[in-house]
Coordinates of C-alpha atoms in Angstrom, one line a residue:
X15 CA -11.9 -34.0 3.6
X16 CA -11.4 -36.8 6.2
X17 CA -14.3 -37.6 8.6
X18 CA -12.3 -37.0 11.5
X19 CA -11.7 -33.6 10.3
X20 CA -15.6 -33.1 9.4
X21 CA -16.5 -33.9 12.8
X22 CA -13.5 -32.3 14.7
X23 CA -15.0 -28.9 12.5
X24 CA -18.5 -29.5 13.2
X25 CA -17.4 -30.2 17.2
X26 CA -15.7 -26.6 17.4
X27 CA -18.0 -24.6 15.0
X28 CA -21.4 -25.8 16.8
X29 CA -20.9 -24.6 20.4
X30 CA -19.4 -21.6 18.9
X31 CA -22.6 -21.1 16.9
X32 CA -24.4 -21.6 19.4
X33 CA -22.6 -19.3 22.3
X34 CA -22.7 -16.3 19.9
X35 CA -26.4 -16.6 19.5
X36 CA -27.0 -17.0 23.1
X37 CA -24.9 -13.7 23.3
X38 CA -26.9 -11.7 21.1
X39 CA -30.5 -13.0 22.4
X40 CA -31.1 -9.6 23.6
X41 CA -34.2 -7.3 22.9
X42 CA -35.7 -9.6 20.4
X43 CA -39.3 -9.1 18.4
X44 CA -41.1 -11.9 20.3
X45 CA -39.5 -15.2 21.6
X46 CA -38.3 -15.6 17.6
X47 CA -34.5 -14.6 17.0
X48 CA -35.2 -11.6 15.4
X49 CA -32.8 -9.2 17.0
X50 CA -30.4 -6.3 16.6
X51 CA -27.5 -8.0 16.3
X52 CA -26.6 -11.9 14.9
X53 CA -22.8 -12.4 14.8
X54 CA -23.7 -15.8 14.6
X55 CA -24.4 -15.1 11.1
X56 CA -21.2 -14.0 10.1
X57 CA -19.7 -17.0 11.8
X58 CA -21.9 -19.4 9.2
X59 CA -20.8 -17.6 6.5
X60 CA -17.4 -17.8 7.3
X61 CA -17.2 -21.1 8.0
X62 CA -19.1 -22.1 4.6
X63 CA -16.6 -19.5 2.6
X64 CA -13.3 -20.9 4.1
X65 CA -14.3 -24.8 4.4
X66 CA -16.6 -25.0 1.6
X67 CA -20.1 -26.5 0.9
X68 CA -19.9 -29.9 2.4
X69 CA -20.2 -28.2 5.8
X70 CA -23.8 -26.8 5.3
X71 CA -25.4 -30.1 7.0
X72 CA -23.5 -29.4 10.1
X73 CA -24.7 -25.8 9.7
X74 CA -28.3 -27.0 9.9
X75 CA -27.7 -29.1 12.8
X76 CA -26.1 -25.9 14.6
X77 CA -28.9 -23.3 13.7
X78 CA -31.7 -26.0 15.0
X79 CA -30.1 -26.4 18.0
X80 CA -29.8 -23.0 19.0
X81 CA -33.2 -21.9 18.8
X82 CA -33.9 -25.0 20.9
X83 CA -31.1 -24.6 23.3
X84 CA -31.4 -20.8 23.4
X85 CA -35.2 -20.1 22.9
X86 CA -36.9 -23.8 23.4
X87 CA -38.1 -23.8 20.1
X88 CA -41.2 -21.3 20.6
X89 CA -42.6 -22.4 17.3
X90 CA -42.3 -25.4 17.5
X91 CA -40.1 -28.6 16.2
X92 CA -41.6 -28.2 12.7
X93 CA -41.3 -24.7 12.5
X94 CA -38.0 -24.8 13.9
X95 CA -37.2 -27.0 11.4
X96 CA -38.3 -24.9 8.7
X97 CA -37.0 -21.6 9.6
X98 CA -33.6 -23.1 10.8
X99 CA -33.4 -24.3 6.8
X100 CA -34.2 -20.8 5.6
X101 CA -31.3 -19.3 7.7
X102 CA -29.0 -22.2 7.0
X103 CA -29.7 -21.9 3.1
X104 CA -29.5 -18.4 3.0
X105 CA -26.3 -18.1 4.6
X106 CA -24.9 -20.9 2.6
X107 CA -26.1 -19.0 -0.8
X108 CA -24.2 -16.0 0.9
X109 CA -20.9 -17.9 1.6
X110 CA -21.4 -19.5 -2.3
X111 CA -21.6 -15.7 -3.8
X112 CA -18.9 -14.9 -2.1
X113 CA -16.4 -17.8 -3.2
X114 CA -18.1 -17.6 -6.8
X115 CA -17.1 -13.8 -7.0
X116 CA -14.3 -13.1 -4.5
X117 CA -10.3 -13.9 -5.3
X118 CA -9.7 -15.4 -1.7
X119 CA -11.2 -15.3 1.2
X120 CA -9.2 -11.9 2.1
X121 CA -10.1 -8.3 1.9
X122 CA -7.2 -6.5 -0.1
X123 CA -9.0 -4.0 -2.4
X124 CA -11.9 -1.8 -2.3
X125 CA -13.3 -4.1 -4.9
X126 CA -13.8 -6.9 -2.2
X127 CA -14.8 -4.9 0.0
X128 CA -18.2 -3.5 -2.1
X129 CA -18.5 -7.5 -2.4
X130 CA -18.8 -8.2 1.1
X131 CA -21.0 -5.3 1.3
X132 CA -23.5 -5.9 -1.0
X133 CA -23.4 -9.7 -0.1
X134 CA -24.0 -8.9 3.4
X135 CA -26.8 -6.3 3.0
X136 CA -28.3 -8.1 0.1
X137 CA -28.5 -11.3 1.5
X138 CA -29.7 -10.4 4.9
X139 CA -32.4 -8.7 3.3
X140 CA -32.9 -12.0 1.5
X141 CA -32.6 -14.3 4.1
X142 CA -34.9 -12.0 6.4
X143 CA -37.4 -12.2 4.1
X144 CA -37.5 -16.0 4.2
X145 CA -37.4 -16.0 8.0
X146 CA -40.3 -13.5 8.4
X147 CA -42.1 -15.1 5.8
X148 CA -42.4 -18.6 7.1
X149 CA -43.4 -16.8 10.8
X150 CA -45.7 -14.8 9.3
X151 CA -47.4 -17.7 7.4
X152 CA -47.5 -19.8 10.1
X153 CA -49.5 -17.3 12.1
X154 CA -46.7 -16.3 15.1
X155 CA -45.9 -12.7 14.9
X156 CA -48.6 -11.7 17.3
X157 CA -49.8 -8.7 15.3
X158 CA -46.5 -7.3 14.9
X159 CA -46.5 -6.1 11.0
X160 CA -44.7 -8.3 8.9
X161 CA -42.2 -5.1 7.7
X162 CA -41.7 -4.2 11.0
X163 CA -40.2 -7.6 11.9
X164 CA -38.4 -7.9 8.6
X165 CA -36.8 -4.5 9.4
X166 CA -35.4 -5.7 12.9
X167 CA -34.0 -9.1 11.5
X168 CA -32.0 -7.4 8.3
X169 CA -30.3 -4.6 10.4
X170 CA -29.5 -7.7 13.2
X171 CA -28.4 -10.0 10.1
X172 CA -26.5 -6.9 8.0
X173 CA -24.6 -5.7 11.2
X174 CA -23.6 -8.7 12.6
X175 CA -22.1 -9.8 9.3
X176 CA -20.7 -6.7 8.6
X177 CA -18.8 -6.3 12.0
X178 CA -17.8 -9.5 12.8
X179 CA -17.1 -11.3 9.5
X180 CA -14.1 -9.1 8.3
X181 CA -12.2 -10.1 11.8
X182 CA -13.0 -13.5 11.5
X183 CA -11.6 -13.2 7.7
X184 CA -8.7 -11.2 9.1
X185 CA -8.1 -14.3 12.3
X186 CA -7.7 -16.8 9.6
X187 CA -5.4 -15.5 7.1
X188 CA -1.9 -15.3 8.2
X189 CA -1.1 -11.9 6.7
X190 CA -3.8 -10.5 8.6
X191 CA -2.6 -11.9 11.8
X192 CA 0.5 -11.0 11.3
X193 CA -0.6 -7.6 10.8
X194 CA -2.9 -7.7 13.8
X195 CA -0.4 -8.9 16.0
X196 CA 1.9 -6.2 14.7
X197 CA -1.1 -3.8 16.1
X198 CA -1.2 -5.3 19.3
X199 CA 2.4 -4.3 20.1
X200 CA 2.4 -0.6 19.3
X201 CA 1.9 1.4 22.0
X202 CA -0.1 3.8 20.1
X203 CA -2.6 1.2 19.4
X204 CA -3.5 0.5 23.1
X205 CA -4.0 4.3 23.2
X206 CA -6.4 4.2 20.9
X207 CA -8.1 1.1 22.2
X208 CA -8.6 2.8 25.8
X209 CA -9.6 6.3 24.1
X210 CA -12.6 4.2 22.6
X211 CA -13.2 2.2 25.2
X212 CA -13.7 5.4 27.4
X213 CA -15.9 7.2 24.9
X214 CA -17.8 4.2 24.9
X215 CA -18.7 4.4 28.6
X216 CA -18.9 8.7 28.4
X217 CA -22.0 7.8 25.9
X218 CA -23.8 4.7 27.7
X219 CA -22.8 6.1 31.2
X220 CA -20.8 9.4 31.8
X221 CA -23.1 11.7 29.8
X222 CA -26.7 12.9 30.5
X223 CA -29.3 12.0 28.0
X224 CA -29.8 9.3 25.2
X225 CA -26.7 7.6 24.3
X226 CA -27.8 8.1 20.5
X227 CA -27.1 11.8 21.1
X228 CA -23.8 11.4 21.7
X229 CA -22.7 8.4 19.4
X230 CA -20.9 10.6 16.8
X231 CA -18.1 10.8 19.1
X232 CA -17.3 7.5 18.4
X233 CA -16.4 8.6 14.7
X234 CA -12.9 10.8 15.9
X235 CA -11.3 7.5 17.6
X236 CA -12.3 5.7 14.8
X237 CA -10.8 7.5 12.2
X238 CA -8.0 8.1 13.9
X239 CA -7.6 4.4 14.2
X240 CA -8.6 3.2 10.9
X241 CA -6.3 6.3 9.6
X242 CA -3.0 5.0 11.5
X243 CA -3.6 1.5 11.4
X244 CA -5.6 1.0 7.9
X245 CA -8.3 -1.7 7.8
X246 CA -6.5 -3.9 11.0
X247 CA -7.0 -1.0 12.9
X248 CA -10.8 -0.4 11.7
X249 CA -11.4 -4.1 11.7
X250 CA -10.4 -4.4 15.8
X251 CA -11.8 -0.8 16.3
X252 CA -15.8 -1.9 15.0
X253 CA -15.4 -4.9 16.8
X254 CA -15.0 -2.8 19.9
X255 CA -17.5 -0.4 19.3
X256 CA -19.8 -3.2 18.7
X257 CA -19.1 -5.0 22.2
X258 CA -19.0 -2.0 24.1
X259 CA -22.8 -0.9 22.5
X260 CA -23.8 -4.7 23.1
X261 CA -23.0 -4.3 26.6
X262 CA -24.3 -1.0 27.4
X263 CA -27.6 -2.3 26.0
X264 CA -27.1 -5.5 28.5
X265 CA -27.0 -2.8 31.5
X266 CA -29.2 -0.3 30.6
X267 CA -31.8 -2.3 28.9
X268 CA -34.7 0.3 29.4
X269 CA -32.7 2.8 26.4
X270 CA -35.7 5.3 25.6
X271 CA -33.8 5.0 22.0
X272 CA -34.9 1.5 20.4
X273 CA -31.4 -1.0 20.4
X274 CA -32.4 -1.0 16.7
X275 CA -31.5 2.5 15.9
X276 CA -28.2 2.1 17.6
X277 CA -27.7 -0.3 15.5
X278 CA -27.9 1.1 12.9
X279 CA -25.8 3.8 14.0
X280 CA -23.3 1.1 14.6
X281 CA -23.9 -0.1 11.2
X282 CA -23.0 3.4 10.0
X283 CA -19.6 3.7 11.8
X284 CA -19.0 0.1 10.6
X285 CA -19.0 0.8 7.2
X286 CA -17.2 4.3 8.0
X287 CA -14.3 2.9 9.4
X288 CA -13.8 -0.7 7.0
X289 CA -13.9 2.1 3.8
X290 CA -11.6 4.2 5.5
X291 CA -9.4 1.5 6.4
X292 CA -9.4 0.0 3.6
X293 CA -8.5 3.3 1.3
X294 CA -5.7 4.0 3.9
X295 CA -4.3 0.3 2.6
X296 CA -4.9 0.5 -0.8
X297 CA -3.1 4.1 -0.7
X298 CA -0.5 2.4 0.9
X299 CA 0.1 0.0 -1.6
X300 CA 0.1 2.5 -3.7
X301 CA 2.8 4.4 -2.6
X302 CA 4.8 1.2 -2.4
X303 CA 4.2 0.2 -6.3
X304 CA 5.4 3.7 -6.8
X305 CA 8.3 3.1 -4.6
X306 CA 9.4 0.0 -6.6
X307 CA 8.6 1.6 -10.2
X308 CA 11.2 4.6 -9.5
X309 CA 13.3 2.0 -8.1
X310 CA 13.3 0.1 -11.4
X311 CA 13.0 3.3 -13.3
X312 CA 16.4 4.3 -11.2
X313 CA 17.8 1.1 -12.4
X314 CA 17.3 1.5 -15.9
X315 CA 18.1 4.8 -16.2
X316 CA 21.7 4.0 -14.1
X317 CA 22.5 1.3 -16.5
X318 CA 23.4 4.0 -18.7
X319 CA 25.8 5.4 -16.4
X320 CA 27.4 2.2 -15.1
X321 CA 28.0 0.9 -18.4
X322 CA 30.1 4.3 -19.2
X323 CA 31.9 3.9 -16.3
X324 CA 33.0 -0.3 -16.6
X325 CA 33.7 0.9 -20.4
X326 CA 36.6 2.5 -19.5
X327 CA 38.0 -0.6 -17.2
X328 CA 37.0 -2.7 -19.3
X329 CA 38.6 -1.0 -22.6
X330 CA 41.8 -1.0 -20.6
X331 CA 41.8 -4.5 -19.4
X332 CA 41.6 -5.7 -23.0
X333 CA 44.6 -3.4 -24.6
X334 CA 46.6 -4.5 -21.4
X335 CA 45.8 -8.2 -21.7
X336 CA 46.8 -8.0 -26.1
X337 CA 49.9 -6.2 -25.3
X338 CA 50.4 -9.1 -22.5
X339 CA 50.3 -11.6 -25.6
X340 CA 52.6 -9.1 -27.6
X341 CA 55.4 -9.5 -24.6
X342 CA 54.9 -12.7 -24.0
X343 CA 55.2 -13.1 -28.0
X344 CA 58.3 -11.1 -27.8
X345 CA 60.8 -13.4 -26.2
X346 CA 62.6 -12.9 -22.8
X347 CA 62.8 -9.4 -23.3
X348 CA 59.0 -9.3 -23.2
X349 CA 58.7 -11.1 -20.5
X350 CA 60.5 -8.6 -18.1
X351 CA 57.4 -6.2 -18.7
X352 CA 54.7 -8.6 -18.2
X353 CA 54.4 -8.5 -14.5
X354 CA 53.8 -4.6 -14.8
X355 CA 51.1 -5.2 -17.5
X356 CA 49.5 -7.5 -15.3
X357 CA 49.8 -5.3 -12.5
X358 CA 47.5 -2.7 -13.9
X359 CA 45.4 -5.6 -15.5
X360 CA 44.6 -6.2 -11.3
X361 CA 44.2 -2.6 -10.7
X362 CA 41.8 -1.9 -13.8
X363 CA 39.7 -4.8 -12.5
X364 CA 39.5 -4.0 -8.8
X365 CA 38.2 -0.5 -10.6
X366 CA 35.4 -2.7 -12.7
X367 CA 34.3 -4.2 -9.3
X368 CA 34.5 -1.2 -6.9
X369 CA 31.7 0.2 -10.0
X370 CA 29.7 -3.1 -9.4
X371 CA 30.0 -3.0 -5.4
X372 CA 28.7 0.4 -5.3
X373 CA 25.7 -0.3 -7.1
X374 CA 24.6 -3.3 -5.7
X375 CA 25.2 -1.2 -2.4
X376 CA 23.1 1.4 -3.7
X377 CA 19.8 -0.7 -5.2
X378 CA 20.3 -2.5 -1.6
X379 CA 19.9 -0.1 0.8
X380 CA 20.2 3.1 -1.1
X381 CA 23.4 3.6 0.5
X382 CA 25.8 6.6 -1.7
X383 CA 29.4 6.9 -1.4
X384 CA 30.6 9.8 -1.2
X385 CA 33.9 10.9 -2.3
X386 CA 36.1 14.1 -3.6
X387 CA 35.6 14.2 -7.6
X388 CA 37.4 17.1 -9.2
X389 CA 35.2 20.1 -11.3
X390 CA 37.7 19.0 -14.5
X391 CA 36.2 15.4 -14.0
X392 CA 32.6 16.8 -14.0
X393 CA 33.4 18.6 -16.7
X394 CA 34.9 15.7 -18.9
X395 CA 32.1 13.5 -17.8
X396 CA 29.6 15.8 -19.1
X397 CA 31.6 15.8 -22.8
X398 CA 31.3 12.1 -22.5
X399 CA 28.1 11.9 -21.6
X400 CA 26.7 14.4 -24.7
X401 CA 29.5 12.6 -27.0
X402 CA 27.6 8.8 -26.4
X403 CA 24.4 10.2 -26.8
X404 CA 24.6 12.3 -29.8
X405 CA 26.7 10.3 -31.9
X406 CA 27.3 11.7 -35.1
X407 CA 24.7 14.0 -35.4
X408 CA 24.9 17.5 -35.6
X409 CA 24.8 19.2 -32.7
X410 CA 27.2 21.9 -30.9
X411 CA 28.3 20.8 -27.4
X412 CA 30.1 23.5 -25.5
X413 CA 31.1 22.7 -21.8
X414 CA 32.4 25.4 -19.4
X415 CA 34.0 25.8 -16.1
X416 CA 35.1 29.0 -13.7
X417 CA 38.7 28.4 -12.8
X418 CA 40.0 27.2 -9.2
X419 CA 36.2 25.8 -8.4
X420 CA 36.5 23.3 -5.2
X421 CA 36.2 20.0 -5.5
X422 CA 32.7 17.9 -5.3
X423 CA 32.3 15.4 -2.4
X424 CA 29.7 13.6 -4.0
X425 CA 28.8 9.8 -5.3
X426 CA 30.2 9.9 -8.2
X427 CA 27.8 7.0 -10.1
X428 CA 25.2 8.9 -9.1
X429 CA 26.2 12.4 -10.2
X430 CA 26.3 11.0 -13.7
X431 CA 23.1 9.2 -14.1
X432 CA 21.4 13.1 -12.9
X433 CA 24.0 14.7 -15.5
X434 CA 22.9 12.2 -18.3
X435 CA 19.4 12.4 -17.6
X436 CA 19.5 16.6 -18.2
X437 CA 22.2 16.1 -21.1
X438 CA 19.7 13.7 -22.7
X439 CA 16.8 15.8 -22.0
X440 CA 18.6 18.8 -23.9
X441 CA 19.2 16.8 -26.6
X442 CA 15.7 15.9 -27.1
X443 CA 14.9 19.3 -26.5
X444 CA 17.0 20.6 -29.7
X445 CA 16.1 18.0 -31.7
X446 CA 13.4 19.7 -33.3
X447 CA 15.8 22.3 -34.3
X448 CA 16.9 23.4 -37.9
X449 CA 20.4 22.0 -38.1
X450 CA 23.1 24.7 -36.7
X451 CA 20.6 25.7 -34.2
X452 CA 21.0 22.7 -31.8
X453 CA 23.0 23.9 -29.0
X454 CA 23.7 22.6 -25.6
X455 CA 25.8 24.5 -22.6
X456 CA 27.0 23.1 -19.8
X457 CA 28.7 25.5 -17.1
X458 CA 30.2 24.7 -13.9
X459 CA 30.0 28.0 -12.0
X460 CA 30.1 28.4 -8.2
X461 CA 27.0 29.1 -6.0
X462 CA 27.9 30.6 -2.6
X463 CA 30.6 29.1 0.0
X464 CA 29.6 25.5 -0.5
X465 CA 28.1 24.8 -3.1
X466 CA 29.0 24.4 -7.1
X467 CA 26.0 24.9 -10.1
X468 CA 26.0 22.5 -12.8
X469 CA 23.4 24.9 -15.2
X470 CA 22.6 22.9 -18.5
X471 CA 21.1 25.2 -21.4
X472 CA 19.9 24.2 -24.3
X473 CA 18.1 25.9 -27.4
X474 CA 15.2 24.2 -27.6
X475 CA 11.6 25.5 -26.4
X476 CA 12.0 26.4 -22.6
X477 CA 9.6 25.5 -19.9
X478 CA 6.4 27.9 -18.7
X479 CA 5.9 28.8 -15.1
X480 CA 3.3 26.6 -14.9
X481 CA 5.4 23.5 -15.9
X482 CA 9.1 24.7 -13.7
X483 CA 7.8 22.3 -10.6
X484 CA 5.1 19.7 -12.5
X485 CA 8.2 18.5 -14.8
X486 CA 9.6 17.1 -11.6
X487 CA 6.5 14.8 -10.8
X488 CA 6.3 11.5 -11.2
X489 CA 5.0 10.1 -14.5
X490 CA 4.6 14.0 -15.3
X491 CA 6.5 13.7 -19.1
X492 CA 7.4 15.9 -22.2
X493 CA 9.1 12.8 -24.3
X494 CA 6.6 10.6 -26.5
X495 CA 8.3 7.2 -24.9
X496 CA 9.0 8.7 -21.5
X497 CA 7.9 7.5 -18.5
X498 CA 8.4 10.8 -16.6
X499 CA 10.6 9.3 -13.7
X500 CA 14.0 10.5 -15.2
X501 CA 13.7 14.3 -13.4
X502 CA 11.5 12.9 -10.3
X503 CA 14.7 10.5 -9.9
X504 CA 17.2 13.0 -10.5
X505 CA 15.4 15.7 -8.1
X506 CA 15.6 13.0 -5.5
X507 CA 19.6 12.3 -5.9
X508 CA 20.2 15.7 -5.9
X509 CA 18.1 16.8 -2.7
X510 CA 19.8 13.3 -0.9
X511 CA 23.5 14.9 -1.3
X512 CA 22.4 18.3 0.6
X513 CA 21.9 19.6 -2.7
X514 CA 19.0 20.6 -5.7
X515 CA 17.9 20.6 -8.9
X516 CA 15.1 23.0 -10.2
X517 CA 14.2 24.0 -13.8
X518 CA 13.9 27.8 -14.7
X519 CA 11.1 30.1 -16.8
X520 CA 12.8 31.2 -19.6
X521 CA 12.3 31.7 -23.6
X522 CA 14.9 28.3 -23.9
X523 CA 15.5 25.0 -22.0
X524 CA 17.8 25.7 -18.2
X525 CA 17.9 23.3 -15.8
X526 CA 20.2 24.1 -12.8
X527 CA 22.1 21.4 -10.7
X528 CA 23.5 22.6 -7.1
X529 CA 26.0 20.0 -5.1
X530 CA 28.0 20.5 -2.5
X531 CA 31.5 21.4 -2.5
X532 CA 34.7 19.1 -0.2
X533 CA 35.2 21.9 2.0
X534 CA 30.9 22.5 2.7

């Protein structure tokens, strides 16, 4: 690091260390700065965490001059000395914990968050310790017990650091601003702001009695914040809570309630709303990993699909392009028929693409395109379907259709990849089976006005009453290799056409498929 850049730090960090603890001098144990809350601390730990150890000198210099500047040094230069290298070393030791067992300097997991925690109660009980000790050995605490006085300064130290050092994490990580500012412009958010802001002054000055009596109403705008907005929103909503109690102390300073108690009701909500916050994230990411795994789970499981419907292009581009060579090879006779063979060489290619178009549309923006497909192409789909899966094994296939049935309007990619996935499950369903008792049925049947049922039986063991709906949840799977995605996923395709797919209680394997019909 530069010495320019030392100094310009040290120039921006100092006054800043020093204005918060002028802030906070309030209702102190003595002339000392032992108080109920020291945001100052949070400020020297953050500073040490995100600049490193090479700072700690200027971090001295800073916590000596406060207590002069702020409280004239009312134990002296010695003892100011001394007790400004207890707080300086302590929170230094703090910030070191912190980058020894932290990732970063961010919160993003409950993990971290039991860190900064247990950092920030443990080492405020540490640090008071040291403070109190070196008063109480030097003879200034007046005949105030020693516990007493440690008591005050950890609650000051653990609250401080707890409130304000997550939003000075969150102010100097650019995810976290961005999120913050994202906040700021939802009109929800300043809702919630003013709620709290009002139930504030309803406890310091619009209700009768001890503000401590009515504090627990902070907790319902506080969930609801760190509930909508996750740990930004409880992050910006202790902060709040924490200004508004430090200035209803500042204008009602004779509180029958000691400020220490409110502190550590503060100290209480503080921790409510960061865990809250925090779980609401963490559920959130969640829910997006899940979001991508079915989305790669949809993509493998589709591969199977698109590659059965580019085989057939495909297969057809290469007979045309061989008996292109035959004509060509054929002399001038040949060669009138080429351009026709070439003709449907284009329009078996343009049928290859359209395939790849769709699903690049689809894994894009999950766009389907929906078109009419014909109950006989179902039908022959389904036969292809069983006939690439089974092979040459034994096993009796029998597909069935009502005459005159309408046809689909549906996305035709996507049809396939829920028929293969059922047609793939009643095959591993029948496995088991003694061999000419491995049947699978497949009937096309109408189901009211608008609707057609694709029911797939099979003659394996069927499902209980208790499984009909869990088969359908996520990573909820019968197969030994299965990932339990393949029914969640086809539930999900079915459902976005207007249609369903449920699974039935009975003695052998029936799922039933409903989609909608052209004239629905």
């Amino acid at each position: 690091m530069s010495l320019y850049r030392y100094l310009r730090d040290a120039a921006v960090f100092a006054p800043c260390y020093v204005a918060l603890d002028w802030a906070s001098y309030f209702d102190a144990l003595g002339p000392f700065n032992i108080t109920p809350w020291n945001p100052q601390a949070a400020l020297a730990v953050a500073w040490l965490l995100l600049g490193g150890m090479l700072h700690w000198p200027l971090l001295l210099a800073a916590v000596l001059a406060a207590d002069v500047l702020v409280r004239g040094a009312p134990g002296g230069h010695f003892i100011a000395l001394v007790t400004s290298i207890a707080l300086a070393g302590g929170y230094a030791w703090m910030a070191w914990l912190l980058r020894a067992i932290l990732r970063g300097a961010d919160l993003r997991s409950l993990r971290e968050l039991n860190i900064v925690v247990a950092v920030a109660v443990g080492g405020a009980a540490l640090v008071g310790a040291c403070y109190v000790g070196v008063l109480r050995g030097a003879g200034l605490l007046a005949g105030t017990p020693a516990p007493q006085a440690w008591l005050r300064f950890w609650v000051g130290d653990a609250v401080g650091v707890l409130v304000t050092l997550p939003l000075l994490l969150a102010a100097a990580d650019a995810g976290r601003r961005a999120g913050l500012a994202a906040l700021a412009r939802r009109g929800e958010t300043l809702v919630q702001a003013a709620l709290l802001v009002a139930t504030l002054w309803l406890i310091f000055e619009g209700l009768p009695g001890e503000p401590a009596v009515h504090f627990y109403a902070l907790f319902v705008p506080l969930i609801w914040i760190a509930a909508r907005g996750g740990m930004n929103g409880a992050i910006v909503a202790v902060a709040i809570v924490q200004l508004g109690v430090v200035a209803g102390i500042h204008a009602e300073p004779a509180f029958t309630l000691p400020a220490l108690e409110i502190q550590a009701l503060v100290a209480a909500l503080t921790l409510t709303g960061l865990y809250l916050g925090m779980m609401v994230d963490e559920r959130e990411r969640a829910n997006e990993s899940l979001r991508e795994t079915l989305r790669l789970a949809a993509a493998g499981d589709m591969a199977g699909a698109i590659a059965h419907e580019l085989n057939q292009p495909l297969t057809a581009l290469n007979n045309y392009g061989q008996s292109a060579l035959m004509l060509a090879a054929g002399g001038a006779e040949g060669h009138k028929n080429i351009p026709e063979v070439i003709e449907k060489m284009l329009k078996e290619s343009q049928r290859a693409a359209e395939v790849v178009r769709r699903l690049r549309d689809f894994f894009r923006s999950g766009t389907t395109r929906l078109e009419p497909v014909a109950a006989d192409e179902v039908a022959a789909a389904v036969q292809g379907i069983a006939a690439q899966i089974i092979g040459a094994r034994p096993f009796a296939v029998e597909v069935s259709a009502e005459p005159e049935l309408p046809d689909l309007f549906v996305d035709r990619l996507q049809v396939e990849l829920v028929l293969r996935n059922l047609v793939a499950n009643a095959v591993e369903a029948v496995e088991g089976q003694r061999s000419g008792e491995r049947r699978i049925a497949v009937q096309l049947a109408r189901h009211g006005e608008q609707r057609m049922s694709v029911i797939v039986r099979d003659s394996g063991p069927g499902l209980g009453r208790d499984m009909v709906e869990r088969v359908f949840e996520p990573f909820v799977s019968g197969k030994p290799t299965g990932m339990g995605l393949g029914l969640a996923i086809s539930r999900a395709i079915a459902e976005a056409h207007g249609g369903a797919l449920v699974a039935r209680a009975a003695k052998h394997g029936e799922f039933e498929l409903l989609l909608p019909c052209l004239n629905a």
